[in-house]
Each structure stands twice: as structure tokens, then as C-alpha cells.
PDB file of C-alpha atoms in Angstrom:
ATOM      1  CA  MET A   1     108.643 165.637 125.489  1.00  0.00           C
ATOM      2  CA  ALA A   2     110.532 168.752 125.353  1.00  0.00           C
ATOM      3  CA  GLY A   3     113.640 167.967 126.375  1.00  0.00           C
ATOM      4  CA  GLY A   4     113.271 171.146 129.018  1.00  0.00           C
ATOM      5  CA  ASP A   5     112.864 173.664 125.999  1.00  0.00           C
ATOM      6  CA  HIS A   6     109.567 175.617 127.701  1.00  0.00           C
ATOM      7  CA  ALA A   7     108.525 177.453 124.944  1.00  0.00           C
ATOM      8  CA  LEU A   8     108.394 173.727 122.928  1.00  0.00           C
ATOM      9  CA  ALA A   9     106.602 172.491 125.676  1.00  0.00           C
ATOM     10  CA  MET A  10     104.153 175.438 125.467  1.00  0.00           C
ATOM     11  CA  GLU A  11     103.964 174.642 121.533  1.00  0.00           C
ATOM     12  CA  THR A  12     103.490 171.120 122.532  1.00  0.00           C
ATOM     13  CA  TYR A  13     100.738 171.352 124.245  1.00  0.00           C
ATOM     14  CA  LEU A  14      98.706 173.970 122.233  1.00  0.00           C
ATOM     15  CA  TRP A  15      99.147 171.163 119.416  1.00  0.00           C
ATOM     16  CA  ASN A  16      97.847 168.735 121.825  1.00  0.00           C
ATOM     17  CA  SER A  17      94.759 170.419 121.836  1.00  0.00           C
ATOM     18  CA  ARG A  18      94.291 171.102 118.780  1.00  0.00           C
ATOM     19  CA  VAL A  19      93.953 167.188 117.877  1.00  0.00           C
ATOM     20  CA  ALA A  20      92.016 167.039 120.366  1.00  0.00           C
ATOM     21  CA  ALA A  21      89.599 168.703 119.448  1.00  0.00           C
ATOM     22  CA  ALA A  22      89.873 167.655 115.844  1.00  0.00           C
ATOM     23  CA  GLY A  23      89.513 164.422 117.400  1.00  0.00           C
ATOM     24  CA  ILE A  24      86.186 164.821 119.612  1.00  0.00           C
ATOM     25  CA  VAL A  25      84.445 166.062 116.633  1.00  0.00           C
ATOM     26  CA  ASP A  26      85.297 162.742 114.763  1.00  0.00           C
ATOM     27  CA  VAL A  27      84.720 160.378 118.037  1.00  0.00           C
ATOM     28  CA  GLY A  28      81.170 162.510 118.161  1.00  0.00           C
ATOM     29  CA  HIS A  29      80.503 161.626 114.785  1.00  0.00           C
ATOM     30  CA  LEU A  30      80.902 158.155 115.520  1.00  0.00           C
ATOM     31  CA  GLU A  31      79.262 158.270 118.693  1.00  0.00           C
ATOM     32  CA  ILE A  32      75.903 159.131 116.821  1.00  0.00           C
ATOM     33  CA  ALA A  33      76.325 156.686 114.510  1.00  0.00           C
ATOM     34  CA  ILE A  34      76.692 153.976 116.837  1.00  0.00           C
ATOM     35  CA  ARG A  35      73.823 155.349 118.693  1.00  0.00           C
ATOM     36  CA  ASN A  36      71.549 155.737 115.180  1.00  0.00           C
ATOM     37  CA  ALA A  37      72.876 151.842 114.812  1.00  0.00           C
ATOM     38  CA  TYR A  38      71.546 151.206 118.216  1.00  0.00           C
ATOM     39  CA  ASP A  39      68.372 152.148 117.895  1.00  0.00           C
ATOM     40  CA  ARG A  40      67.244 151.703 114.637  1.00  0.00           C
ATOM     41  CA  GLU A  41      67.394 147.713 116.018  1.00  0.00           C
ATOM     42  CA  LEU A  42      65.616 148.446 119.398  1.00  0.00           C
ATOM     43  CA  SER A  43      62.976 149.971 117.920  1.00  0.00           C
ATOM     44  CA  ARG A  44      62.375 147.572 115.448  1.00  0.00           C
ATOM     45  CA  ARG A  45      61.380 145.267 118.616  1.00  0.00           C
ATOM     46  CA  PHE A  46      60.328 148.183 121.245  1.00  0.00           C
ATOM     47  CA  PRO A  47      59.250 151.180 119.207  1.00  0.00           C
ATOM     48  CA  ASP A  48      59.901 154.328 121.657  1.00  0.00           C
ATOM     49  CA  TRP A  49      61.327 151.960 124.366  1.00  0.00           C
ATOM     50  CA  SER A  50      62.817 155.386 125.596  1.00  0.00           C
ATOM     51  CA  ILE A  51      59.321 157.080 126.581  1.00  0.00           C
ATOM     52  CA  THR A  52      57.650 153.723 127.080  1.00  0.00           C
ATOM     53  CA  ALA A  53      56.743 154.017 131.072  1.00  0.00           C
ATOM     54  CA  GLN A  54      58.996 150.878 132.901  1.00  0.00           C
ATOM     55  CA  SER A  55      60.164 150.065 128.991  1.00  0.00           C
ATOM     56  CA  PRO A  56      60.016 146.576 127.984  1.00  0.00           C
ATOM     57  CA  LEU A  57      63.487 146.278 126.397  1.00  0.00           C
ATOM     58  CA  PHE A  58      65.174 147.021 129.771  1.00  0.00           C
ATOM     59  CA  ARG A  59      62.795 143.709 131.957  1.00  0.00           C
ATOM     60  CA  LEU A  60      64.337 141.019 129.646  1.00  0.00           C
ATOM     61  CA  GLU A  61      65.722 138.084 131.584  1.00  0.00           C
ATOM     62  CA  GLN A  62      67.184 134.997 130.517  1.00  0.00           C
ATOM     63  CA  GLY A  63      68.673 132.172 131.766  1.00  0.00           C
ATOM     64  CA  VAL A  64      69.697 131.034 135.088  1.00  0.00           C
ATOM     65  CA  GLN A  65      68.387 133.163 138.078  1.00  0.00           C
ATOM     66  CA  ARG A  66      72.150 134.808 138.562  1.00  0.00           C
ATOM     67  CA  ALA A  67      72.319 135.648 134.989  1.00  0.00           C
ATOM     68  CA  ARG A  68      68.697 136.871 135.356  1.00  0.00           C
ATOM     69  CA  ALA A  69      69.955 139.074 138.742  1.00  0.00           C
ATOM     70  CA  ARG A  70      73.240 140.688 136.423  1.00  0.00           C
ATOM     71  CA  GLN A  71      70.625 141.359 134.037  1.00  0.00           C
ATOM     72  CA  HIS A  72      68.069 142.744 136.521  1.00  0.00           C
ATOM     73  CA  ARG A  73      71.025 144.914 137.548  1.00  0.00           C
ATOM     74  CA  ARG A  74      71.639 146.430 134.125  1.00  0.00           C
ATOM     75  CA  ASN A  75      68.311 147.163 133.105  1.00  0.00           C
ATOM     76  CA  GLU A  76      68.022 148.907 136.305  1.00  0.00           C
ATOM     77  CA  ALA A  77      71.277 151.133 135.955  1.00  0.00           C
ATOM     78  CA  SER A  78      69.797 151.557 132.245  1.00  0.00           C
ATOM     79  CA  LEU A  79      66.437 152.951 133.201  1.00  0.00           C
ATOM     80  CA  ALA A  80      68.646 155.599 135.938  1.00  0.00           C
ATOM     81  CA  ARG A  81      70.781 156.504 132.839  1.00  0.00           C
ATOM     82  CA  ILE A  82      67.198 157.303 130.791  1.00  0.00           C
ATOM     83  CA  ALA A  83      65.470 159.613 133.695  1.00  0.00           C
ATOM     84  CA  ASP A  84      68.659 161.479 133.708  1.00  0.00           C
ATOM     85  CA  ALA A  85      68.497 162.050 130.290  1.00  0.00           C
ATOM     86  CA  LYS A  86      64.838 163.326 130.558  1.00  0.00           C
ATOM     87  CA  ARG A  87      65.806 165.952 132.829  1.00  0.00           C
ATOM     88  CA  GLY A  88      66.186 169.099 131.360  1.00  0.00           C
ATOM     89  CA  LEU A  89      63.885 168.060 128.737  1.00  0.00           C
ATOM     90  CA  SER A  90      59.660 168.669 128.173  1.00  0.00           C
ATOM     91  CA  SER A  91      57.473 167.066 130.366  1.00  0.00           C
ATOM     92  CA  ALA A  92      56.959 164.897 126.965  1.00  0.00           C
ATOM     93  CA  PRO A  93      59.847 163.923 125.424  1.00  0.00           C
ATOM     94  CA  THR A  94      59.779 162.670 121.660  1.00  0.00           C
ATOM     95  CA  HIS A  95      61.644 159.232 121.803  1.00  0.00           C
ATOM     96  CA  ALA A  96      64.582 161.210 119.297  1.00  0.00           C
ATOM     97  CA  GLU A  97      65.182 163.186 121.866  1.00  0.00           C
ATOM     98  CA  VAL A  98      65.809 161.240 124.683  1.00  0.00           C
ATOM     99  CA  VAL A  99      67.616 158.717 122.554  1.00  0.00           C
ATOM    100  CA  ALA A 100      70.140 162.183 121.750  1.00  0.00           C
ATOM    101  CA  ALA A 101      69.891 163.217 125.228  1.00  0.00           C
ATOM    102  CA  LEU A 102      71.736 159.381 126.317  1.00  0.00           C
ATOM    103  CA  THR A 103      75.118 159.306 126.679  1.00  0.00           C
ATOM    104  CA  PHE A 104      77.718 157.169 125.416  1.00  0.00           C
ATOM    105  CA  GLY A 105      78.102 155.065 128.292  1.00  0.00           C
ATOM    106  CA  PHE A 106      74.184 153.837 127.826  1.00  0.00           C
ATOM    107  CA  TRP A 107      75.186 152.614 124.218  1.00  0.00           C
ATOM    108  CA  SER A 108      78.836 150.678 125.873  1.00  0.00           C
ATOM    109  CA  ASN A 109      76.369 149.057 128.550  1.00  0.00           C
ATOM    110  CA  LEU A 110      73.795 147.333 125.801  1.00  0.00           C
ATOM    111  CA  THR A 111      76.202 144.985 124.779  1.00  0.00           C
ATOM    112  CA  VAL A 112      77.951 143.500 128.375  1.00  0.00           C
ATOM    113  CA  ALA A 113      78.119 139.731 128.364  1.00  0.00           C
ATOM    114  CA  GLU A 114      75.751 139.186 130.346  1.00  0.00           C
ATOM    115  CA  ARG A 115      73.029 140.996 127.669  1.00  0.00           C
ATOM    116  CA  THR A 116      74.097 138.775 125.036  1.00  0.00           C
ATOM    117  CA  PRO A 117      70.474 136.668 124.528  1.00  0.00           C
ATOM    118  CA  THR A 118      68.466 139.271 125.656  1.00  0.00           C
ATOM    119  CA  ILE A 119      69.679 142.547 123.572  1.00  0.00           C
ATOM    120  CA  TRP A 120      72.667 141.703 121.487  1.00  0.00           C
ATOM    121  CA  ASN A 121      71.516 138.171 119.954  1.00  0.00           C
ATOM    122  CA  PRO A 122      67.807 139.114 119.100  1.00  0.00           C
ATOM    123  CA  MET A 123      68.515 142.673 118.232  1.00  0.00           C
ATOM    124  CA  LEU A 124      72.024 144.514 118.341  1.00  0.00           C
ATOM    125  CA  HIS A 125      74.117 142.014 116.053  1.00  0.00           C
ATOM    126  CA  ARG A 126      71.841 142.896 113.117  1.00  0.00           C
ATOM    127  CA  ALA A 127      73.391 146.643 113.263  1.00  0.00           C
ATOM    128  CA  PHE A 128      76.986 145.107 112.541  1.00  0.00           C
ATOM    129  CA  PRO A 129      78.100 142.788 109.792  1.00  0.00           C
ATOM    130  CA  LYS A 130      77.308 139.252 110.034  1.00  0.00           C
ATOM    131  CA  GLY A 131      79.560 137.023 112.252  1.00  0.00           C
ATOM    132  CA  THR A 132      80.675 140.008 114.017  1.00  0.00           C
ATOM    133  CA  ALA A 133      81.582 139.406 117.638  1.00  0.00           C
ATOM    134  CA  ARG A 134      79.775 140.503 121.017  1.00  0.00           C
ATOM    135  CA  ALA A 135      83.407 141.041 122.536  1.00  0.00           C
ATOM    136  CA  ARG A 136      84.820 142.581 119.836  1.00  0.00           C
ATOM    137  CA  VAL A 137      82.094 144.910 119.363  1.00  0.00           C
ATOM    138  CA  HIS A 138      81.714 145.816 123.714  1.00  0.00           C
ATOM    139  CA  ASP A 139      85.818 145.988 123.725  1.00  0.00           C
ATOM    140  CA  LEU A 140      86.114 148.413 120.829  1.00  0.00           C
ATOM    141  CA  VAL A 141      82.772 150.617 122.198  1.00  0.00           C
ATOM    142  CA  ALA A 142      84.536 151.084 125.520  1.00  0.00           C
ATOM    143  CA  ARG A 143      88.018 151.772 124.240  1.00  0.00           C
ATOM    144  CA  VAL A 144      86.246 154.293 122.184  1.00  0.00           C
ATOM    145  CA  VAL A 145      84.277 156.045 125.234  1.00  0.00           C
ATOM    146  CA  LYS A 146      87.189 156.474 127.352  1.00  0.00           C
ATOM    147  CA  PHE A 147      89.338 157.649 124.264  1.00  0.00           C
ATOM    148  CA  ARG A 148      86.640 159.978 124.357  1.00  0.00           C
ATOM    149  CA  ASN A 149      87.090 161.112 127.656  1.00  0.00           C
ATOM    150  CA  ARG A 150      90.661 162.000 127.335  1.00  0.00           C
ATOM    151  CA  LEU A 151      90.403 164.246 124.601  1.00  0.00           C
ATOM    152  CA  ALA A 152      87.721 165.883 126.178  1.00  0.00           C
ATOM    153  CA  HIS A 153      89.225 166.492 129.369  1.00  0.00           C
ATOM    154  CA  ASN A 154      92.651 167.679 127.247  1.00  0.00           C
ATOM    155  CA  GLU A 155      94.933 164.629 128.143  1.00  0.00           C
ATOM    156  CA  PRO A 156      98.187 163.946 126.250  1.00  0.00           C
ATOM    157  CA  VAL A 157      96.457 162.256 123.479  1.00  0.00           C
ATOM    158  CA  PHE A 158      99.713 159.233 123.226  1.00  0.00           C
ATOM    159  CA  SER A 159     101.134 157.297 125.557  1.00  0.00           C
ATOM    160  CA  THR A 160     103.756 156.193 123.276  1.00  0.00           C
ATOM    161  CA  ARG A 161     104.263 156.722 119.728  1.00  0.00           C
ATOM    162  CA  THR A 162     102.088 154.238 118.625  1.00  0.00           C
ATOM    163  CA  GLY A 163      99.534 155.598 121.236  1.00  0.00           C
ATOM    164  CA  LEU A 164      97.467 158.182 119.302  1.00  0.00           C
ATOM    165  CA  GLU A 165      97.786 155.566 116.554  1.00  0.00           C
ATOM    166  CA  ASP A 166      96.724 152.665 118.016  1.00  0.00           C
ATOM    167  CA  ARG A 167      93.766 154.451 119.294  1.00  0.00           C
ATOM    168  CA  LEU A 168      92.714 155.966 115.928  1.00  0.00           C
ATOM    169  CA  THR A 169      92.846 152.603 114.909  1.00  0.00           C
ATOM    170  CA  GLU A 170      90.570 151.414 116.847  1.00  0.00           C
ATOM    171  CA  VAL A 171      88.119 154.442 116.190  1.00  0.00           C
ATOM    172  CA  GLN A 172      88.398 153.562 112.397  1.00  0.00           C
ATOM    173  CA  GLU A 173      87.626 149.837 113.016  1.00  0.00           C
ATOM    174  CA  LEU A 174      84.609 150.309 114.592  1.00  0.00           C
ATOM    175  CA  PHE A 175      83.520 153.005 112.453  1.00  0.00           C
ATOM    176  CA  LYS A 176      83.426 150.666 109.305  1.00  0.00           C
ATOM    177  CA  LEU A 177      81.942 147.766 111.139  1.00  0.00           C
ATOM    178  CA  ILE A 178      78.736 150.130 112.406  1.00  0.00           C
ATOM    179  CA  ASP A 179      78.469 152.254 108.494  1.00  0.00           C
ATOM    180  CA  PRO A 180      81.374 152.404 106.753  1.00  0.00           C
ATOM    181  CA  ASP A 181      79.771 155.025 104.543  1.00  0.00           C
ATOM    182  CA  ALA A 182      79.381 157.364 107.470  1.00  0.00           C
ATOM    183  CA  TYR A 183      83.213 156.559 108.397  1.00  0.00           C
ATOM    184  CA  ALA A 184      84.164 157.264 104.518  1.00  0.00           C
ATOM    185  CA  TYR A 185      81.877 161.283 104.598  1.00  0.00           C
ATOM    186  CA  VAL A 186      83.941 161.726 107.925  1.00  0.00           C
ATOM    187  CA  GLY A 187      87.356 160.727 107.005  1.00  0.00           C
ATOM    188  CA  ASP A 188      86.532 163.114 103.984  1.00  0.00           C
ATOM    189  CA  HIS A 189      85.695 166.203 106.011  1.00  0.00           C
ATOM    190  CA  SER A 190      88.193 165.382 109.150  1.00  0.00           C
ATOM    191  CA  MET A 191      90.401 167.668 110.424  1.00  0.00           C
ATOM    192  CA  LEU A 192      92.452 165.573 112.299  1.00  0.00           C
ATOM    193  CA  ASP A 193      95.194 164.530 109.474  1.00  0.00           C
ATOM    194  CA  ALA A 194      96.296 168.298 109.670  1.00  0.00           C
ATOM    195  CA  ALA A 195      96.237 168.592 113.527  1.00  0.00           C
ATOM    196  CA  ILE A 196      98.504 165.858 113.449  1.00  0.00           C
ATOM    197  CA  ALA A 197     101.143 166.677 111.189  1.00  0.00           C
ATOM    198  CA  SER A 198     101.596 169.783 113.023  1.00  0.00           C
ATOM    199  CA  CYS A 199     103.154 168.447 115.864  1.00  0.00           C
ATOM    200  CA  PRO A 200     106.216 170.225 116.909  1.00  0.00           C
ATOM    201  CA  ILE A 201     108.034 167.566 117.907  1.00  0.00           C
ATOM    202  CA  PRO A 202     109.440 165.062 115.049  1.00  0.00           C
ATOM    203  CA  GLY A 203     108.311 161.581 115.737  1.00  0.00           C
ATOM    204  CA  LEU A 204     106.799 162.030 118.528  1.00  0.00           C
ATOM    205  CA  THR A 205     103.642 159.879 117.222  1.00  0.00           C
ATOM    206  CA  SER A 206     103.134 157.842 114.139  1.00  0.00           C
ATOM    207  CA  ALA A 207      99.548 158.771 114.161  1.00  0.00           C
ATOM    208  CA  SER A 208      97.765 159.860 111.015  1.00  0.00           C
ATOM    209  CA  GLY A 209      93.690 160.572 111.262  1.00  0.00           C
ATOM    210  CA  LEU A 210      90.587 158.514 109.569  1.00  0.00           C
ATOM    211  CA  ARG A 211      91.776 158.208 106.200  1.00  0.00           C
TER     212      ARG A 211
END
């Protein structure tokens, strides 16, 4: 990328770190918007679903035996992640404390295809505009989780000139679907545009921030 110029390479490395730091802040806000929206819809039917012993939310199964078996495995995995989230909390954590401790991957697994009849159709679709496809939501969340992990590991934020642009477009689309007001607020306060604009190699990326 730097054409053998060591000083430029190091400057680009530091630039990448600045973009990753700014990006993980914005994606962190998106994660909170998703978890709050999902929790709101789940709690309408299953209040305190995260602290109820053997939560009935994760006992839901529907369909033929093969489908039920897949749903059962997903449910067991979700219960295990809830148990992991409770470790390090008090002996009697509140619902809000457990929800805040759950990973982005936990929320991503609520929209897999086999959970369409048990979680998406009766509950989570209400977190999005009417007609929003489950498959699109799941694909976006999975991509954003992967992007977040790249940022957290300080990996290169670009794979091609449009790589970062494509990832941020996905962040924007998901943010607008889940909470347009939060998207606008985060965009107004984002440091991402300034970080991207400081790229020391002209034309390295065509991306801009959330606005």
C-alpha cells in the first residue's frame, strides 16, 4: 500500500487504528440499539426472560421434528450464553444487567432461519419497519458483527478501495432499520468522517462515515 515507504506505512497503520477506534464506537451504539429493540419486543411476551429459570422463551419449538431439533440446539446455546453473561454479576442480577452483558453474537443468533416461527414471526419482526425481511436483517447483523470484530482486533479496515465503504453502508442500513433517530444522533456525533478523511494515502478508500 505504501510502495515500500516505511514511514508512510507506519502512518497508514496509525490511520487504520484511528478509523477502527472511531468505527467501534459507532458500531457499539448500533449494538445497543439492537439489543434494546430486541429486548423490548421479547419482553412484551416474556418479561424478565433473561433471569427466569429455564426461560420459557428458549423452550419455544415449532414445526416438524427436524425443525424442532434445530430450534432446541439453538435454545440450549442461548441459555448457555445467558449463563455466561451472568458470571461476574451479582448472585441475583437484574434483567437489565444480564441484557447489557450479553454479546452481539447472542442477538445475532435470534434471527437465524430456524427461529422464524418461534422468535422472528411472533416477536422480533416488530422491531423493524413493516415488510422487513428476516433474512436481510440476519445477514446485516452477521456482517456487522464480523466487521466489529475486525475493528476490535485492529485489522485493516479496507480489503479493497470500496471495502470500508461497503461495510459502513451495511452499518448505516441496519441502523436506519432498527432506530432512525438513534442513527441520526450517532451520525451527528461520530468521529468517523474525520478519521477516514485523514488517510495518508490518496484514493486508498472511497468511504465516508455515517452521514
